Amino acid sequence: MERNYTSIRLEITSKCNLNCQYCHNALFNNSQDDMTTDEIIQLVKSLDKKHKIKKVLLTGGEPLLNKDICEIISEFTNMGIKLDMVTNGTLLTKDYLKRLEKAGLKRIRLSIDSVDDTINTRDKASTKKLWETAELITSNSNIELAIHTVCSPANVDYLYDVYKKLLSVKAARWRVFDIGYQGNLLNNKEYFDFSDYYNRLIKSTKIMLNDY
C-alpha cells in the first residue's frame, strides 16, 4: 500500500557557517549542487499535488544562509503549509525574526547543547548569545520556540541545567537527540569518552523526569 506523505524535511541549502564536532551532515555541507529557489518551490508543489503536504521542516546546512528563505516560506504558507525551521541561531537578528514571522514561519527549532560556553561542541557558536536569541524569539514574536539538544559525553551530565534554562526562556518544546556515529564525529572521536556514556544518560534522564 502506498504511503501518504504529509510532512517533509527539506534542505534549502547545504551551506553552513559552522563546523560542529559531531555534525552528522558534514560530508554533504557546502555542496555545489544546491537546488535553486524555483526548483525548491516546484518540488514541493509537485509533492503537494500528489500527497497534500501539511508541514515542511526547513533545514540545511544553515537555512538562514539561503537569501530567498522568506520568499520560500511565504510561497509555502500561501499553499496552506505549516513551516518549521531548524537553525544554529548565529545569524538570527530581531529584524530577520520579524521578516520570518511576516512570511509565515510558525516554529523555530534552535540548536543549543549547554547553558554556557564551558561546554561548546558547536564550533564558533556562543552559547550565551544563543540563549539570548532564544529569549529574543519568545519575547519579540509569536513564533513557537523549540530547543534542539544533541546529547553527547560532553554534556550528558548537564542536561538538567539545559532543561531548567529552556523553561526560563519559555521554550514550548525540547527535543534531545543522541549523538550520531557519523559525519564529523568519526574524525573527532578522541574528544568524546563513550565508556560510561549511556549509564550517565540514564542517570540524567531520571533526574529530569523526577523534577518534571
XYZ file of C-alpha atoms in Angstrom, residues 31-194:
164
model
C 27.920 21.267 -1.873
C 27.897 22.834 -5.320
C 24.607 21.329 -6.485
C 22.018 23.010 -4.231
C 18.562 23.385 -5.718
C 17.565 26.835 -6.921
C 14.630 28.617 -5.281
C 12.412 27.804 -8.265
C 13.399 24.133 -8.070
C 12.629 24.045 -4.334
C 9.194 25.579 -4.840
C 8.335 23.371 -7.812
C 9.432 20.247 -5.920
C 7.073 20.953 -3.029
C 4.239 21.926 -5.381
C 4.584 18.635 -7.243
C 4.638 16.673 -3.968
C 1.645 18.648 -2.717
C -0.396 17.690 -5.775
C 0.157 14.023 -5.022
C 0.131 13.924 -1.209
C -1.279 17.236 0.061
C 1.659 18.389 2.163
C 0.701 19.815 5.567
C 4.105 20.628 7.055
C 7.607 21.410 5.792
C 10.699 21.469 8.010
C 13.359 23.746 6.525
C 16.904 22.574 7.179
C 20.449 22.879 5.849
C 23.309 23.432 6.226
C 22.113 26.603 7.857
C 18.789 27.632 6.235
C 19.270 31.314 7.064
C 22.137 31.319 4.564
C 19.581 30.934 1.774
C 18.869 34.545 0.775
C 15.427 33.573 -0.519
C 14.224 31.879 2.655
C 11.444 34.413 3.328
C 10.202 34.027 -0.254
C 10.204 30.249 0.136
C 8.331 30.412 3.457
C 5.765 32.845 2.044
C 5.172 30.660 -1.013
C 4.525 27.555 1.087
C 2.441 29.451 3.648
C 0.157 30.603 0.832
C -0.291 26.936 -0.064
C -1.622 26.247 3.433
C 1.569 24.538 4.600
C 2.923 24.963 8.144
C 6.611 25.918 8.202
C 9.224 24.896 10.796
C 12.912 25.773 10.608
C 15.990 24.244 12.233
C 18.748 26.810 12.767
C 22.017 27.168 14.633
C 20.787 30.662 15.524
C 24.008 32.541 14.864
C 22.537 34.653 12.049
C 19.158 35.389 13.614
C 18.524 39.063 14.403
C 15.402 40.903 15.544
C 14.850 42.242 12.027
C 15.345 38.807 10.466
C 12.941 37.341 13.026
C 10.216 39.829 12.056
C 10.688 39.057 8.365
C 10.424 35.323 9.018
C 7.257 35.802 11.075
C 5.688 38.021 8.424
C 6.459 35.376 5.794
C 4.550 32.815 7.865
C 7.130 30.812 9.829
C 5.409 29.042 12.731
C 8.224 27.388 14.671
C 11.969 27.817 15.112
C 13.970 24.820 16.287
C 17.072 26.360 17.854
C 20.137 24.191 18.441
C 21.630 24.611 21.945
C 23.582 21.929 23.807
C 24.561 23.557 27.106
C 23.935 26.525 29.399
C 27.277 28.286 28.928
C 30.469 28.176 26.900
C 32.239 25.849 29.350
C 30.938 23.077 27.115
C 30.832 24.001 23.464
C 30.819 21.433 20.689
C 29.134 23.738 18.173
C 32.233 25.303 16.665
C 32.204 29.120 16.874
C 28.661 29.494 18.255
C 28.455 31.424 21.546
C 26.131 29.578 23.926
C 25.407 32.803 25.830
C 24.295 34.523 22.624
C 22.185 31.529 21.628
C 20.196 31.753 24.859
C 19.776 35.472 24.212
C 18.457 34.541 20.782
C 16.039 32.097 22.405
C 14.673 34.911 24.563
C 14.527 37.172 21.508
C 12.229 34.680 19.785
C 9.853 34.223 22.718
C 9.780 37.919 23.645
C 9.519 39.518 20.209
C 7.451 37.151 18.079
C 4.582 34.681 18.047
C 6.837 32.035 16.538
C 6.944 28.933 18.721
C 10.389 28.103 20.090
C 11.702 24.545 20.299
C 15.172 23.821 21.655
C 17.158 21.024 19.996
C 19.933 19.490 22.087
C 22.413 16.886 20.895
C 23.357 14.726 23.864
C 26.978 13.579 23.982
C 29.587 12.611 26.575
C 30.462 16.314 26.741
C 27.085 17.485 28.065
C 25.241 14.384 29.306
C 25.793 15.296 32.974
C 24.358 18.775 32.449
C 21.081 18.035 30.667
C 19.142 19.036 33.771
C 20.702 22.507 33.606
C 19.633 22.834 29.968
C 16.147 21.671 30.930
C 15.817 24.381 33.615
C 17.229 27.023 31.290
C 14.775 26.313 28.481
C 11.922 26.622 30.965
C 13.202 30.057 31.988
C 13.197 31.321 28.385
C 9.686 29.889 27.883
C 10.534 27.409 25.156
C 7.480 25.408 24.096
C 9.314 22.197 23.229
C 12.587 20.385 23.863
C 13.992 17.618 21.717
C 17.082 15.704 22.846
C 18.962 13.719 20.226
C 21.538 11.044 20.918
C 24.816 11.842 19.193
C 25.126 10.006 15.876
C 28.153 7.931 14.882
C 28.654 9.577 11.514
C 29.912 12.761 9.872
C 32.418 14.823 11.847
C 32.210 12.557 14.887
C 34.168 9.887 13.032
C 37.105 12.309 12.875
C 36.656 13.689 16.401
C 36.139 10.545 18.476
C 39.122 11.390 20.682
C 37.170 14.328 22.139
C 34.336 12.090 23.401
C 34.592 9.358 26.042
C 31.776 6.858 25.490
